[in-house]
Short mmCIF file of C-alpha atoms and ligand atoms in Angstrom, two decimals:
data_model
loop_
_atom_site.label_atom_id
_atom_site.label_comp_id
_atom_site.label_asym_id
_atom_site.label_seq_id
_atom_site.Cartn_x
_atom_site.Cartn_y
_atom_site.Cartn_z
CA MET A 12 23.53 -18.14 -7.41
CA ASP A 13 23.85 -14.34 -7.72
CA TRP A 14 19.87 -13.58 -7.03
CA GLN A 15 19.87 -9.73 -7.54
CA GLU A 16 21.90 -10.48 -11.11
CA THR A 17 19.49 -13.23 -11.97
CA LEU A 18 16.64 -11.02 -11.04
CA LEU A 19 17.70 -8.08 -13.71
CA ASN A 20 17.10 -10.49 -16.16
CA LYS A 21 13.75 -10.46 -18.42
CA GLN A 22 13.66 -13.70 -19.23
CA ASN A 23 14.98 -15.05 -16.09
CA LEU A 24 12.02 -12.79 -13.93
CA LYS A 25 9.18 -14.51 -16.00
CA GLU A 26 10.66 -17.81 -15.87
CA ILE A 27 10.99 -17.41 -11.87
CA LEU A 28 7.52 -15.82 -11.81
CA GLN A 29 5.73 -18.46 -13.20
CA THR A 30 6.81 -21.84 -11.47
CA ASP A 31 6.95 -22.48 -7.64
CA LYS A 32 10.08 -24.83 -8.41
CA TYR A 33 12.51 -21.64 -6.86
CA ASP A 34 10.34 -20.24 -4.66
CA GLU A 35 11.53 -21.87 -1.03
CA GLU A 36 15.76 -20.50 -2.20
CA LEU A 37 13.35 -17.03 -3.20
CA PHE A 38 11.35 -16.66 -0.25
CA LYS A 39 14.94 -17.65 2.13
CA THR A 40 16.74 -15.51 0.42
CA ALA A 41 13.94 -12.58 1.23
CA ARG A 42 13.75 -13.50 4.55
CA GLU A 43 17.30 -12.88 5.06
CA ILE A 44 18.21 -10.17 3.84
CA ALA A 45 14.92 -8.60 5.28
CA THR A 46 16.55 -10.25 8.83
CA SER A 47 19.73 -8.77 8.17
CA ILE A 48 18.58 -4.89 7.61
CA TYR A 49 15.40 -4.80 9.54
CA SER A 50 16.17 -7.50 12.06
CA ASN A 51 13.32 -9.94 13.29
CA LYS A 52 11.13 -6.47 13.42
CA ILE A 53 7.86 -6.05 11.95
CA TYR A 54 6.58 -2.05 11.37
CA ILE A 55 3.27 -1.08 12.58
CA ARG A 56 1.19 1.44 10.52
CA GLY A 57 -2.44 2.11 11.53
CA LEU A 58 -4.60 3.03 8.42
CA ILE A 59 -6.69 5.60 9.01
CA GLU A 60 -9.22 5.53 6.26
CA PHE A 61 -10.86 8.78 6.41
CA THR A 62 -13.02 9.28 3.34
CA ASN A 63 -14.78 7.04 1.04
CA TYR A 64 -15.69 10.17 -1.66
CA CYS A 65 -13.49 9.58 -4.63
CA ARG A 66 -14.07 11.71 -7.63
CA ASN A 67 -12.41 8.75 -9.45
CA GLY A 68 -13.80 5.96 -11.91
CA CYS A 69 -10.88 3.63 -11.13
CA TYR A 70 -12.58 0.40 -12.71
CA TYR A 71 -11.29 -2.37 -9.73
CA CYS A 72 -12.28 -0.16 -7.21
CA GLY A 73 -15.35 -0.21 -4.81
CA ILE A 74 -15.32 2.85 -3.97
CA ASN A 75 -15.05 4.60 -7.56
CA LYS A 76 -17.39 7.57 -7.71
CA SER A 77 -19.37 5.45 -10.41
CA ASN A 78 -20.69 2.75 -7.54
CA THR A 79 -23.69 4.43 -6.21
CA LYS A 80 -24.51 1.70 -4.02
CA VAL A 81 -21.57 3.04 -1.39
CA GLU A 82 -23.03 4.90 1.86
CA ARG A 83 -20.44 7.50 1.60
CA TYR A 84 -18.84 9.11 4.74
CA ARG A 85 -16.16 11.53 5.85
CA LEU A 86 -14.01 11.75 9.52
CA SER A 87 -14.28 15.36 11.08
CA LEU A 88 -11.11 16.43 11.95
CA GLU A 89 -11.71 15.72 15.46
CA GLU A 90 -12.43 12.17 14.39
CA ILE A 91 -8.80 12.26 12.96
CA LEU A 92 -7.34 12.22 15.86
CA ASN A 93 -9.40 10.40 18.21
CA CYS A 94 -8.35 7.41 15.58
CA CYS A 95 -4.25 8.81 16.23
CA GLU A 96 -4.89 9.31 19.95
CA ILE A 97 -6.22 4.67 20.04
CA GLY A 98 -3.07 4.25 17.90
CA ASN A 99 -0.54 6.20 19.70
CA SER A 100 -1.40 5.32 23.12
CA LEU A 101 -1.48 1.90 21.91
CA GLY A 102 2.23 2.26 20.78
CA ILE A 103 1.42 2.99 16.94
CA LYS A 104 4.45 5.84 15.57
CA SER A 105 3.07 5.49 12.42
CA PHE A 106 -0.44 6.91 10.46
CA VAL A 107 -1.40 6.87 7.82
CA LEU A 108 -4.36 8.57 6.26
CA GLN A 109 -5.90 7.30 3.36
CA GLY A 110 -8.51 8.31 1.30
CA GLY A 111 -10.31 8.48 -2.53
CA GLU A 112 -9.51 11.79 -3.93
CA ASP A 113 -12.49 13.93 -1.60
CA GLY A 114 -12.17 17.74 -3.06
CA TYR A 115 -13.65 18.42 0.26
CA PHE A 116 -10.74 17.84 1.56
CA SER A 117 -9.02 20.73 -0.39
CA THR A 118 -4.86 21.19 0.28
CA ASP A 119 -5.95 24.02 2.85
CA TYR A 120 -7.80 21.49 4.90
CA MET A 121 -5.23 19.00 4.13
CA VAL A 122 -2.65 21.01 5.85
CA GLU A 123 -4.84 22.10 8.72
CA ILE A 124 -5.45 17.92 9.33
CA ILE A 125 -1.65 17.34 8.51
CA LYS A 126 -0.29 20.18 11.20
CA ALA A 127 -3.09 19.06 14.05
CA ILE A 128 -1.88 15.56 13.94
CA LYS A 129 2.34 16.50 13.99
CA THR A 130 1.52 19.31 16.66
CA LYS A 131 0.17 16.31 18.56
CA TYR A 132 2.51 13.96 17.68
CA PRO A 133 5.49 15.31 16.87
CA LYS A 134 7.00 11.99 17.24
CA ASN A 135 4.90 9.64 14.65
CA ALA A 136 5.25 9.82 10.89
CA LEU A 137 2.73 10.33 8.94
CA THR A 138 2.12 9.23 5.68
CA LEU A 139 -1.05 10.52 3.59
CA SER A 140 -2.23 8.46 0.99
CA VAL A 141 -4.90 10.47 -1.08
CA GLY A 142 -3.48 10.15 -4.61
CA GLU A 143 -2.71 12.67 -7.68
CA HIS A 144 -2.20 16.13 -7.07
CA SER A 145 0.10 19.04 -8.33
CA TYR A 146 3.60 19.48 -7.43
CA GLU A 147 3.01 22.74 -5.31
CA THR A 148 -0.08 21.05 -3.35
CA TYR A 149 2.38 18.03 -2.57
CA LYS A 150 5.27 20.39 -1.40
CA ARG A 151 2.18 22.14 0.89
CA PHE A 152 1.72 18.86 2.17
CA PHE A 153 5.60 18.10 2.71
CA ASP A 154 6.21 21.61 4.51
CA ALA A 155 3.26 21.35 6.79
CA GLY A 156 5.33 17.70 8.41
CA ALA A 157 3.58 14.84 6.36
CA ASP A 158 6.76 12.26 5.68
CA ARG A 159 5.71 9.76 3.62
CA TYR A 160 3.10 9.05 -0.05
CA LEU A 161 1.83 6.44 -0.97
CA LEU A 162 0.77 5.82 -4.48
CA ARG A 163 0.45 2.86 -6.33
CA HIS A 164 1.06 3.30 -9.99
CA GLU A 165 -0.31 0.25 -10.75
CA SER A 166 1.11 -0.84 -14.30
CA CYS A 167 3.87 1.07 -15.46
CA THR A 168 2.40 -0.25 -19.25
CA LEU A 169 0.43 2.54 -20.72
CA GLU A 170 -2.29 -0.26 -22.70
CA HIS A 171 -2.76 -2.24 -19.49
CA TYR A 172 -3.55 1.03 -17.32
CA ASN A 173 -5.26 2.50 -20.05
CA LYS A 174 -7.66 -0.73 -19.47
CA LEU A 175 -8.04 -0.11 -15.64
CA HIS A 176 -8.55 3.52 -16.03
CA PRO A 177 -11.02 5.88 -17.67
CA ASP A 178 -9.97 7.95 -19.82
CA ASN A 179 -8.95 11.03 -17.90
CA MET A 180 -6.73 9.82 -15.84
CA SER A 181 -3.40 9.37 -17.26
CA LEU A 182 -0.58 6.88 -16.46
CA PHE A 183 1.99 9.65 -17.43
CA ASN A 184 0.44 12.02 -14.86
CA ARG A 185 0.16 9.46 -11.76
CA LEU A 186 4.18 8.29 -12.65
CA LYS A 187 4.76 12.48 -12.61
CA CYS A 188 3.23 12.68 -9.62
CA LEU A 189 5.32 9.49 -8.05
CA LYS A 190 8.75 11.55 -9.57
CA ASN A 191 7.58 14.76 -7.75
CA LEU A 192 7.23 13.33 -4.59
CA LYS A 193 10.52 11.65 -4.28
CA GLU A 194 11.99 14.98 -5.33
CA ILE A 195 9.89 16.84 -2.81
CA GLY A 196 11.50 14.58 -0.40
CA PHE A 197 8.47 12.12 0.48
CA GLN A 198 9.66 8.41 1.50
CA THR A 199 7.04 7.49 -1.83
CA GLY A 200 5.43 4.40 -2.29
CA CYS A 201 4.73 3.25 -5.50
CA GLY A 202 3.07 -0.51 -6.50
CA ILE A 203 0.47 -2.39 -8.12
CA MET A 204 -2.39 -5.26 -8.02
CA VAL A 205 -1.31 -8.82 -9.01
CA GLY A 206 -3.61 -9.97 -11.01
CA SER A 207 -5.46 -7.02 -12.07
CA PRO A 208 -7.65 -7.80 -15.20
CA TYR A 209 -5.90 -7.81 -18.21
CA GLN A 210 -2.11 -7.67 -16.65
CA THR A 211 0.22 -10.08 -18.38
CA ILE A 212 3.37 -11.97 -16.62
CA ASP A 213 5.24 -9.20 -19.58
CA ASN A 214 3.05 -6.22 -17.74
CA ILE A 215 4.75 -7.46 -14.17
CA VAL A 216 8.17 -8.07 -15.59
CA ASP A 217 8.11 -4.43 -16.81
CA ASP A 218 6.28 -3.54 -13.40
CA ILE A 219 9.45 -5.10 -10.80
CA LEU A 220 12.10 -3.24 -13.71
CA TYR A 221 10.07 0.04 -13.22
CA MET A 222 10.06 -0.19 -9.68
CA TYR A 223 13.82 -1.78 -9.42
CA ASP A 224 15.10 2.05 -11.47
CA PHE A 225 12.69 4.08 -9.45
CA ASN A 226 14.17 3.00 -5.98
CA PRO A 227 10.81 4.19 -3.82
CA GLN A 228 11.13 3.49 0.36
CA MET A 229 8.11 1.69 0.01
CA ILE A 230 6.31 -1.04 -1.91
CA GLY A 231 3.17 -2.01 -2.07
CA ILE A 232 2.05 -4.62 -3.58
CA GLY A 233 -1.05 -7.34 -2.88
CA PRO A 234 -3.30 -9.45 -5.02
CA PHE A 235 -6.82 -7.71 -7.31
CA ILE A 236 -9.87 -8.77 -5.47
CA SER A 237 -12.85 -7.74 -7.49
CA HIS A 238 -15.67 -5.90 -6.02
CA LYS A 239 -19.38 -7.12 -6.45
CA ASP A 240 -20.56 -3.57 -7.90
CA THR A 241 -17.88 -2.59 -10.03
CA ILE A 242 -17.79 -3.64 -13.47
CA PHE A 243 -14.56 -6.61 -13.12
CA LYS A 244 -16.86 -8.74 -10.58
CA ASN A 245 -16.32 -11.33 -12.90
CA MET A 246 -12.51 -10.93 -12.87
CA PRO A 247 -10.63 -13.78 -11.20
CA ASN A 248 -9.08 -12.70 -7.60
CA GLY A 249 -4.87 -12.54 -7.86
CA SER A 250 -2.91 -15.33 -7.33
CA VAL A 251 -1.65 -15.21 -3.40
CA PRO A 252 1.74 -17.59 -4.88
CA LEU A 253 2.38 -15.27 -7.29
CA THR A 254 1.85 -12.28 -4.67
CA LEU A 255 4.39 -13.47 -2.56
CA ARG A 256 7.45 -14.33 -4.99
CA ILE A 257 7.26 -10.32 -6.03
CA LEU A 258 7.32 -9.81 -2.49
CA ALA A 259 10.61 -11.70 -2.59
CA ILE A 260 11.57 -10.21 -5.71
CA MET A 261 11.23 -6.55 -4.68
CA ARG A 262 12.63 -7.85 -1.22
CA ILE A 263 16.13 -8.61 -3.14
CA LEU A 264 16.28 -6.51 -5.59
CA LEU A 265 15.54 -3.38 -3.57
CA PRO A 266 17.09 -4.76 0.30
CA ASN A 267 16.22 -1.45 2.13
CA VAL A 268 12.60 -1.10 1.23
CA LEU A 269 9.38 -1.33 3.53
CA LEU A 270 7.18 -3.72 2.26
CA PRO A 271 3.81 -4.62 3.88
CA ALA A 272 2.46 -7.98 3.84
CA THR A 273 -1.26 -6.28 2.98
CA THR A 274 -4.50 -6.85 3.62
CA ALA A 275 -5.79 -8.35 0.59
CA LEU A 276 -3.22 -10.58 1.07
CA GLY A 277 -4.67 -12.15 4.79
CA THR A 278 -8.29 -11.75 2.58
CA LEU A 279 -7.17 -13.88 0.19
CA ASP A 280 -5.28 -16.39 2.69
CA LYS A 281 -6.25 -16.48 6.41
CA LYS A 282 -2.07 -16.65 6.64
CA GLY A 283 -1.58 -14.57 3.98
CA ARG A 284 0.74 -12.18 6.25
CA GLN A 285 2.27 -14.48 7.94
CA LYS A 286 3.10 -15.31 4.02
CA GLY A 287 4.05 -12.22 2.91
CA ILE A 288 6.28 -11.97 6.09
CA PHE A 289 7.93 -14.98 4.93
CA ALA A 290 8.51 -13.40 1.52
CA GLY A 291 10.32 -10.39 3.38
CA ALA A 292 7.62 -8.51 3.87
CA ASN A 293 8.21 -6.56 7.44
CA VAL A 294 5.30 -3.77 7.57
CA LEU A 295 1.55 -4.75 8.53
CA MET A 296 -1.27 -1.58 8.36
CA PRO A 297 -3.59 -2.96 10.75
CA ASN A 298 -7.04 -0.40 10.73
CA LEU A 299 -7.65 2.03 12.95
CA SER A 300 -10.51 3.64 11.16
CA PRO A 301 -13.46 3.99 13.33
CA GLU A 302 -15.98 1.25 13.52
CA LYS A 303 -18.65 2.28 12.74
CA ASP A 304 -17.32 3.21 9.03
CA ARG A 305 -14.70 0.62 8.51
CA LYS A 306 -17.27 -1.49 6.25
CA LYS A 307 -18.38 1.30 4.23
CA TYR A 308 -14.63 1.50 2.62
CA LEU A 309 -14.57 -1.66 0.46
CA LEU A 310 -12.22 -1.09 -1.45
CA TYR A 311 -12.79 -5.16 -2.46
CA ASP A 312 -15.28 -8.24 -1.86
CA ASN A 313 -14.95 -9.54 1.77
CA LYS A 314 -11.97 -7.22 2.95
CA ILE A 315 -11.54 -8.52 6.25
CA ALA A 316 -13.36 -5.62 8.61
CA THR A 317 -13.90 -6.72 11.47
CA ASN A 318 -15.40 -5.03 14.97
CA GLU A 319 -12.29 -6.08 17.20
CA GLU A 320 -11.50 -2.47 19.26
CA ALA A 321 -8.02 -1.35 17.90
CA VAL A 322 -6.34 -2.84 20.81
CA GLU A 323 -8.14 -5.90 20.56
CA GLY A 324 -6.76 -6.76 17.05
CA LEU A 325 -2.93 -5.18 18.08
CA SER A 326 -2.77 -7.90 20.88
CA LYS A 327 -4.22 -10.37 18.70
CA LEU A 328 -1.76 -8.93 15.87
CA LYS A 329 1.50 -9.33 18.41
CA LYS A 330 0.53 -12.41 19.09
CA LEU A 331 0.82 -13.90 15.82
CA ILE A 332 3.94 -12.05 14.85
CA SER A 333 5.94 -13.50 18.04
CA SER A 334 3.98 -16.71 17.45
CA ILE A 335 6.43 -17.14 13.93
CA GLY A 336 9.24 -15.33 15.66
CA TYR A 337 9.05 -11.75 14.65
CA GLU A 338 8.20 -8.81 17.11
CA ILE A 339 6.25 -5.52 16.50
CA SER A 340 8.38 -3.21 17.08
CA ASN A 341 7.51 0.41 18.65
CA ASP A 342 9.19 2.45 16.98
CA ARG A 343 7.78 5.02 13.22
CA GLY A 344 10.02 2.44 11.49
CA ASP A 345 11.58 4.68 8.84
CA TYR A 346 13.25 3.52 5.64
CA LYS A 347 16.48 2.82 6.30
CA TYR A 348 19.15 5.03 4.04
N1 LIG B 7 -7.11 7.40 -3.79
C1 LIG B 7 -6.15 6.68 -3.55
C2 LIG B 7 -4.59 6.69 -4.37
O1 LIG B 7 -5.34 6.90 -5.90
O2 LIG B 7 -3.98 6.15 -4.44
C3 LIG B 7 -5.40 5.96 -1.90
C4 LIG B 7 -6.96 5.13 -1.92
S1 LIG B 7 -7.02 3.85 -3.29
C5 LIG B 7 -8.56 3.41 -2.96
C6 LIG B 7 -5.71 2.58 -2.97
C7 LIG B 7 -5.50 1.13 -3.44
O3 LIG B 7 -6.30 0.12 -3.46
C8 LIG B 7 -5.24 1.16 -4.83
O4 LIG B 7 -4.35 2.05 -5.14
C9 LIG B 7 -5.11 0.05 -5.78
O5 LIG B 7 -3.90 -0.25 -5.77
C10 LIG B 7 -6.42 -0.59 -4.21
N2 LIG B 7 -7.29 -1.07 -4.96
C11 LIG B 7 -8.37 -0.80 -5.20
N3 LIG B 7 -9.53 -1.31 -5.40
C12 LIG B 7 -8.95 -2.80 -5.15
C13 LIG B 7 -9.40 -3.83 -5.55
N4 LIG B 7 -10.55 -4.00 -5.66
N5 LIG B 7 -8.21 -5.71 -5.25
C14 LIG B 7 -7.26 -4.71 -4.58
N6 LIG B 7 -6.46 -3.57 -4.31
C15 LIG B 7 -7.40 -2.77 -4.46
#
């Protein structure tokens, strides 16, 4: 069967998403495509969660501005550089700076941070995941040396997007930001949470087709997990099998895409990340944030936030990956154009 052609049909997508009948063949095809392009290499991104202050009130997110129970923190430039140093010494050649939308980190200050990281680690890739900004701000981040940008679109269906976000947030702006990022030259990532409240199978079908059309270099897909101090606290978590199916579908539709097996997947299922790799994922994002702050960046309940030193965590990850026949790569892991 020509999987690509099959998956570009809405009716087929709907059927494939809702049954386990095709899983074996779907995952095998996705896995073969991933290894044909990226071999058995898994790329590592060292995640630095540098602030949990956020001006937004996304209903699903544990660090949204209305959650008064969160102990807020910000890392200093020195602390951020220290995380990079630890990562670099472990052979991690790609860092992700992720945080809430925190005005304390002005454009000027972010530019200073980006330049400091890129001056010290010129061979390492730097990804930003700091939300929605103007074209000019994104351009300044890019010109300062940032290589990649992650901004999940969350849902391309207006009605659904509006059920996840307060009135002052707009799907139009989010999608415009993604276009701007790509135009500026970032390796750009969009994505969704699987099983986010009120999401329908039709929404997922439309998101898959939106992502196919947008043709990003990275896609972040993980299950929604409820957080006890949000208004979605009683909403059910997303499904692991459905997440795996969507990962496999995106790998088949966009063969070169960089696709993480997310922490959320590993949180809902102990073997989630291995299963993600078997469904075509080729990226892992171990945490480089300081141990003292890791438990404060809780987007959802029970997030994997071990007290392990990064070095210990990475050596376990290496063992795990080699036990399933893959190998952790020591390079930046750029998109293959
Ligand atoms: N502020 C930036 C932004 O909006 O892109 C980056 C940080 S934001 C916390 C990163 C991602 O976490 C979001 O895009 C969202 O998909 C995910 N996330 C937030 N809450 C979640 C939850 N309860 N379950 C699973 N993923 C969640």
